[in-house]
mmCIF file of C-alpha atoms in Angstrom:
data_model
loop_
_atom_site.group_PDB
_atom_site.id
_atom_site.type_symbol
_atom_site.label_atom_id
_atom_site.label_comp_id
_atom_site.label_asym_id
_atom_site.label_seq_id
_atom_site.Cartn_x
_atom_site.Cartn_y
_atom_site.Cartn_z
ATOM 1 C CA LYS T 1 6.732 29.715 -42.490
ATOM 2 C CA GLN T 2 3.501 30.612 -40.671
ATOM 3 C CA TRP T 3 3.339 27.095 -39.259
ATOM 4 C CA TYR T 4 6.908 27.487 -37.983
ATOM 5 C CA GLN T 5 6.107 30.829 -36.350
ATOM 6 C CA ARG T 6 3.058 29.358 -34.619
ATOM 7 C CA ARG T 7 5.175 26.500 -33.283
ATOM 8 C CA VAL T 8 7.779 28.973 -31.983
ATOM 9 C CA ARG T 9 5.113 31.040 -30.242
ATOM 10 C CA GLY T 10 3.661 27.859 -28.716
ATOM 11 C CA VAL T 11 7.067 26.816 -27.409
ATOM 12 C CA ASN T 12 7.666 30.278 -25.972
ATOM 13 C CA ARG T 13 4.299 30.260 -24.171
ATOM 14 C CA ALA T 14 5.051 26.814 -22.754
ATOM 15 C CA ALA T 15 8.442 28.035 -21.559
ATOM 16 C CA ASP T 16 6.866 31.090 -19.912
ATOM 17 C CA ASP T 17 4.293 28.885 -18.164
ATOM 18 C CA PHE T 18 7.037 26.574 -16.949
ATOM 19 C CA VAL T 19 9.078 29.450 -15.553
ATOM 20 C CA ALA T 20 5.974 30.831 -13.815
ATOM 21 C CA LEU T 21 5.313 27.407 -12.301
ATOM 22 C CA LEU T 22 8.896 27.192 -11.049
ATOM 23 C CA SER T 23 8.605 30.611 -9.461
ATOM 24 C CA VAL T 24 5.466 29.528 -7.613
ATOM 25 C CA ILE T 25 7.084 26.286 -6.465
ATOM 26 C CA CYS T 26 10.190 28.089 -5.258
ATOM 27 C CA ASP T 27 8.186 30.729 -3.409
ATOM 28 C CA SER T 28 8.890 30.243 0.296
ATOM 29 C CA SER T 29 5.360 31.335 1.201
ATOM 30 C CA VAL T 30 3.948 28.421 -0.809
ATOM 31 C CA TRP T 31 6.172 25.987 1.057
ATOM 32 C CA ALA T 32 5.150 27.585 4.349
ATOM 33 C CA VAL T 33 1.467 27.062 3.562
ATOM 34 C CA MET T 34 2.091 23.448 2.510
ATOM 35 C CA ALA T 35 4.158 22.775 5.623
ATOM 36 C CA GLY T 36 1.457 24.283 7.804
ATOM 37 C CA ARG T 37 -1.245 22.128 6.253
ATOM 38 C CA LEU T 38 0.880 18.995 6.543
ATOM 39 C CA GLY T 39 1.628 19.847 10.153
ATOM 40 C CA SER T 40 -2.077 20.300 10.899
ATOM 41 C CA PHE T 41 -2.870 16.984 9.253
ATOM 42 C CA ARG T 42 -0.102 15.250 11.236
ATOM 43 C CA LYS T 43 -1.456 16.610 14.512
ATOM 44 C CA PHE T 44 -4.988 15.603 13.578
ATOM 45 C CA TYR T 45 -3.792 12.109 12.643
ATOM 46 C CA GLU T 46 -1.854 11.765 15.897
ATOM 47 C CA ARG T 47 -4.939 12.722 17.915
ATOM 48 C CA LEU T 48 -6.969 10.083 16.106
ATOM 49 C CA LEU T 49 -4.280 7.465 16.699
ATOM 50 C CA SER T 50 -4.008 8.241 20.395
ATOM 51 C CA LYS T 51 -7.778 7.928 20.877
ATOM 52 C CA HIS T 52 -8.751 5.342 18.265
ATOM 53 C CA GLN T 53 -5.675 3.435 17.100
ATOM 54 C CA TYR T 54 -7.453 0.435 15.620
ATOM 55 C CA ALA T 55 -10.261 2.420 13.982
ATOM 56 C CA THR T 56 -7.816 4.885 12.413
ATOM 57 C CA ASN T 57 -5.654 2.076 11.068
ATOM 58 C CA VAL T 58 -8.722 0.287 9.699
ATOM 59 C CA VAL T 59 -9.716 3.349 7.659
ATOM 60 C CA ALA T 60 -6.135 3.981 6.484
ATOM 61 C CA THR T 61 -5.542 0.360 5.473
ATOM 62 C CA GLY T 62 -8.885 0.108 3.716
ATOM 63 C CA SER T 63 -7.923 3.158 1.665
ATOM 64 C CA VAL T 64 -4.574 1.544 0.826
ATOM 65 C CA PHE T 65 -6.254 -1.629 -0.416
ATOM 66 C CA LEU T 66 -8.645 0.484 -2.477
ATOM 67 C CA ALA T 67 -5.737 2.302 -4.131
ATOM 68 C CA GLY T 68 -3.766 -0.924 -4.549
ATOM 69 C CA ASP T 69 -6.557 -2.744 -6.359
ATOM 70 C CA LEU T 70 -7.200 0.273 -8.589
ATOM 71 C CA ILE T 71 -3.512 0.264 -9.528
ATOM 72 C CA SER T 72 -3.633 -3.483 -10.117
ATOM 73 C CA GLN T 73 -6.690 -3.476 -12.353
ATOM 74 C CA GLN T 74 -6.075 -0.245 -14.244
ATOM 75 C CA LEU T 75 -2.289 0.045 -14.542
ATOM 76 C CA ILE T 76 -1.049 -3.542 -14.324
ATOM 77 C CA GLU T 77 -3.917 -5.403 -15.976
ATOM 78 C CA GLY T 78 -5.238 -2.535 -18.098
ATOM 79 C CA ARG T 79 -8.901 -3.403 -17.550
ATOM 80 C CA GLY T 80 -10.222 0.066 -18.281
ATOM 81 C CA ARG T 81 -14.031 0.010 -18.284
ATOM 82 C CA GLN T 82 -13.963 -3.723 -17.498
ATOM 83 C CA HIS T 83 -12.997 -2.892 -13.916
ATOM 84 C CA GLU T 84 -14.314 -5.447 -11.389
ATOM 85 C CA ILE T 85 -16.038 -3.417 -8.691
ATOM 86 C CA GLU T 86 -16.741 -6.508 -6.598
ATOM 87 C CA ARG T 87 -13.058 -7.410 -6.538
ATOM 88 C CA THR T 88 -12.171 -3.919 -5.324
ATOM 89 C CA GLY T 89 -14.825 -4.195 -2.628
ATOM 90 C CA ARG T 90 -13.433 -7.543 -1.485
ATOM 91 C CA SER T 91 -9.935 -6.100 -1.339
ATOM 92 C CA VAL T 92 -11.069 -3.168 0.796
ATOM 93 C CA ALA T 93 -13.110 -5.435 3.061
ATOM 94 C CA VAL T 94 -10.249 -7.866 3.700
ATOM 95 C CA GLY T 95 -7.750 -5.038 4.156
ATOM 96 C CA ALA T 96 -9.893 -3.118 6.619
ATOM 97 C CA GLY T 97 -11.480 -6.091 8.344
ATOM 98 C CA PHE T 98 -8.499 -8.405 8.692
ATOM 99 C CA ILE T 99 -5.143 -6.910 7.639
ATOM 100 C CA ALA T 100 -5.426 -3.647 9.602
ATOM 101 C CA PRO T 101 -6.290 -5.099 13.027
ATOM 102 C CA PHE T 102 -3.920 -8.045 12.574
ATOM 103 C CA VAL T 103 -0.927 -5.894 11.575
ATOM 104 C CA THR T 104 -1.671 -3.412 14.363
ATOM 105 C CA PHE T 105 -1.726 -6.326 16.806
ATOM 106 C CA ALA T 106 1.549 -7.624 15.336
ATOM 107 C CA TYR T 107 3.344 -4.273 15.762
ATOM 108 C CA ASN T 108 2.070 -3.896 19.315
ATOM 109 C CA THR T 109 3.094 -7.470 20.172
ATOM 110 C CA VAL T 110 6.597 -7.016 18.778
ATOM 111 C CA ASP T 111 7.145 -3.857 20.802
ATOM 112 C CA LYS T 112 5.844 -5.518 23.966
ATOM 113 C CA VAL T 113 8.045 -8.600 23.525
ATOM 114 C CA ILE T 114 11.280 -6.854 22.506
ATOM 115 C CA GLY T 115 10.697 -3.341 23.822
ATOM 116 C CA SER T 116 10.465 0.074 22.201
ATOM 117 C CA SER T 117 14.226 0.534 21.753
ATOM 118 C CA GLN T 118 15.217 1.599 18.232
ATOM 119 C CA THR T 119 18.776 0.255 18.279
ATOM 120 C CA ILE T 120 20.121 -1.825 15.388
ATOM 121 C CA VAL T 121 20.167 -5.067 17.394
ATOM 122 C CA SER T 122 16.628 -4.737 18.700
ATOM 123 C CA SER T 123 15.412 -3.692 15.250
ATOM 124 C CA VAL T 124 16.904 -6.840 13.689
ATOM 125 C CA LYS T 125 15.094 -8.910 16.330
ATOM 126 C CA LYS T 126 11.848 -7.100 15.584
ATOM 127 C CA VAL T 127 12.198 -7.658 11.849
ATOM 128 C CA GLY T 128 12.744 -11.363 12.487
ATOM 129 C CA LEU T 129 9.699 -11.551 14.728
ATOM 130 C CA ILE T 130 7.437 -9.557 12.416
ATOM 131 C CA ALA T 131 8.526 -11.824 9.551
ATOM 132 C CA CYS T 132 6.932 -14.698 11.438
ATOM 133 C CA PHE T 133 3.570 -12.960 11.078
ATOM 134 C CA SER T 134 3.873 -12.720 7.283
ATOM 135 C CA PRO T 135 2.683 -16.263 6.446
ATOM 136 C CA LEU T 136 -0.345 -15.717 8.686
ATOM 137 C CA THR T 137 -1.101 -12.327 7.110
ATOM 138 C CA ASN T 138 -0.923 -13.572 3.521
ATOM 139 C CA THR T 139 -2.740 -16.820 4.269
ATOM 140 C CA GLY T 140 -5.498 -14.856 5.986
ATOM 141 C CA TYR T 141 -5.783 -12.504 3.016
ATOM 142 C CA MET T 142 -6.195 -15.363 0.537
ATOM 143 C CA LEU T 143 -8.567 -17.210 2.856
ATOM 144 C CA PHE T 144 -10.963 -14.306 3.440
ATOM 145 C CA ASN T 145 -10.711 -13.147 -0.172
ATOM 146 C CA GLY T 146 -11.693 -16.625 -1.337
ATOM 147 C CA LEU T 147 -14.570 -16.822 1.115
ATOM 148 C CA LEU T 148 -15.932 -13.467 -0.052
ATOM 149 C CA LYS T 149 -15.711 -14.702 -3.645
ATOM 150 C CA GLY T 150 -17.863 -17.680 -2.689
ATOM 151 C CA GLN T 151 -15.178 -20.287 -3.370
ATOM 152 C CA ASN T 152 -15.329 -23.615 -1.610
ATOM 153 C CA PHE T 153 -12.753 -24.373 1.034
ATOM 154 C CA ASN T 154 -10.810 -26.912 -1.063
ATOM 155 C CA ASP T 155 -10.270 -24.394 -3.865
ATOM 156 C CA ILE T 156 -9.073 -21.814 -1.352
ATOM 157 C CA ILE T 157 -6.570 -24.267 0.143
ATOM 158 C CA LEU T 158 -5.362 -25.156 -3.368
ATOM 159 C CA LYS T 159 -4.789 -21.473 -4.154
ATOM 160 C CA ILE T 160 -2.918 -20.941 -0.903
ATOM 161 C CA ARG T 161 -0.679 -23.937 -1.543
ATOM 162 C CA SER T 162 0.104 -22.831 -5.097
ATOM 163 C CA ASP T 163 0.661 -19.103 -4.429
ATOM 164 C CA LEU T 164 1.885 -18.654 -0.877
ATOM 165 C CA VAL T 165 5.597 -19.354 -1.477
ATOM 166 C CA GLU T 166 5.855 -16.871 -4.363
ATOM 167 C CA ILE T 167 3.947 -14.216 -2.431
ATOM 168 C CA LEU T 168 6.164 -14.714 0.621
ATOM 169 C CA ILE T 169 9.365 -14.399 -1.429
ATOM 170 C CA VAL T 170 8.217 -11.156 -3.040
ATOM 171 C CA GLY T 171 6.828 -9.946 0.264
ATOM 172 C CA TYR T 172 10.038 -10.538 2.191
ATOM 173 C CA SER T 173 12.074 -8.725 -0.479
ATOM 174 C CA VAL T 174 9.812 -5.690 -0.028
ATOM 175 C CA TRP T 175 8.950 -5.795 3.665
ATOM 176 C CA LEU T 176 12.167 -6.888 5.383
ATOM 177 C CA PRO T 177 14.072 -3.682 4.468
ATOM 178 C CA THR T 178 10.913 -1.643 5.001
ATOM 179 C CA HIS T 179 10.328 -3.042 8.487
ATOM 180 C CA PHE T 180 13.964 -2.589 9.444
ATOM 181 C CA SER T 181 13.733 1.095 8.496
ATOM 182 C CA LEU T 182 10.446 1.420 10.386
ATOM 183 C CA PHE T 183 11.811 -0.110 13.588
ATOM 184 C CA VAL T 184 14.992 1.999 13.492
ATOM 185 C CA PHE T 185 13.574 5.378 12.526
ATOM 186 C CA VAL T 186 9.768 5.482 12.984
ATOM 187 C CA PRO T 187 7.826 5.642 16.294
ATOM 188 C CA LEU T 188 5.302 2.886 16.991
ATOM 189 C CA GLN T 189 2.156 4.928 16.365
ATOM 190 C CA HIS T 190 3.281 5.938 12.842
ATOM 191 C CA ARG T 191 4.525 2.576 11.588
ATOM 192 C CA LEU T 192 1.294 1.376 10.052
ATOM 193 C CA LEU T 193 0.846 4.690 8.207
ATOM 194 C CA ILE T 194 4.330 4.451 6.637
ATOM 195 C CA SER T 195 3.891 0.760 5.865
ATOM 196 C CA ASN T 196 0.576 1.610 4.195
ATOM 197 C CA ILE T 197 2.404 3.913 1.782
ATOM 198 C CA VAL T 198 4.633 1.011 0.746
ATOM 199 C CA GLY T 199 1.558 -1.186 0.958
ATOM 200 C CA VAL T 200 -0.139 0.605 -1.956
ATOM 201 C CA ILE T 201 2.450 -0.904 -4.306
ATOM 202 C CA TRP T 202 2.466 -4.221 -2.452
ATOM 203 C CA THR T 203 -1.333 -4.479 -2.524
ATOM 204 C CA GLY T 204 -1.309 -3.829 -6.257
ATOM 205 C CA TYR T 205 0.944 -6.853 -6.679
ATOM 206 C CA LEU T 206 -1.007 -8.959 -4.180
ATOM 207 C CA THR T 207 -4.380 -8.469 -5.846
ATOM 208 C CA TYR T 208 -2.797 -9.016 -9.264
ATOM 209 C CA ALA T 209 -1.147 -12.260 -8.112
ATOM 210 C CA ALA T 210 -4.384 -13.534 -6.616
ATOM 211 C CA ASN T 211 -6.304 -12.817 -9.811
ATOM 212 C CA ARG T 212 -3.593 -14.319 -12.017
ATOM 213 C CA ALA T 213 -3.533 -17.481 -9.907
ATOM 214 C CA ALA T 214 -7.307 -17.809 -10.186
ATOM 215 C CA THR T 215 -7.057 -17.482 -13.976
ATOM 216 C CA LYS T 216 -4.407 -20.209 -14.145
ATOM 217 C CA GLN T 217 -6.501 -22.566 -12.087
ATOM 218 C CA MET T 218 -9.542 -21.927 -14.311
ATOM 219 C CA ASP T 219 -7.470 -22.731 -17.403
ATOM 220 C CA VAL T 220 -6.229 -25.975 -15.840
ATOM 221 C CA LEU T 221 -9.745 -27.007 -14.841
#
């Protein structure tokens, strides 16, 4: 009976805490503070973009690749304390040093070629054009990642040939609808930021696929 009473009191305290949390969340003043902070961050981010577009995107994309590899190693692969710090460093380096400037260049090129119109027709054209950059982006990622790992060129080419088609198929299923939404609804200067949010999940898959492919090749050899 005492055990039951303690359990009831515990449940009641948890319920009271939950109600208190809901009251805080629903408080309009809390939302006002959050909105104000988000607005300040947005303005700060826009100032950085207007003055230093490439540098800002490099930092943002490097952070995305950091988060993506952490997700890959800890959540997908479950490495725990066996986390490969060097692999995370390579991912950040390739993301910041190659992916960020290349994707920024791709977005700018698409808007220059097709224009900044956000109509459905022009957005479809932009998605088709940006899709042409995808093989170059993924090939470049695998190339620079392999070079940083110290692999010889033949092994890197073998990995690209064995993995590129699968990565492209998964990538197009994720990025074609994402890019269409970006070109229709999102201004040019914010596209890389939004794509980076999606890119956290994509990068988790990409680093996992690269590591899995390397394991397969080692088993074959």
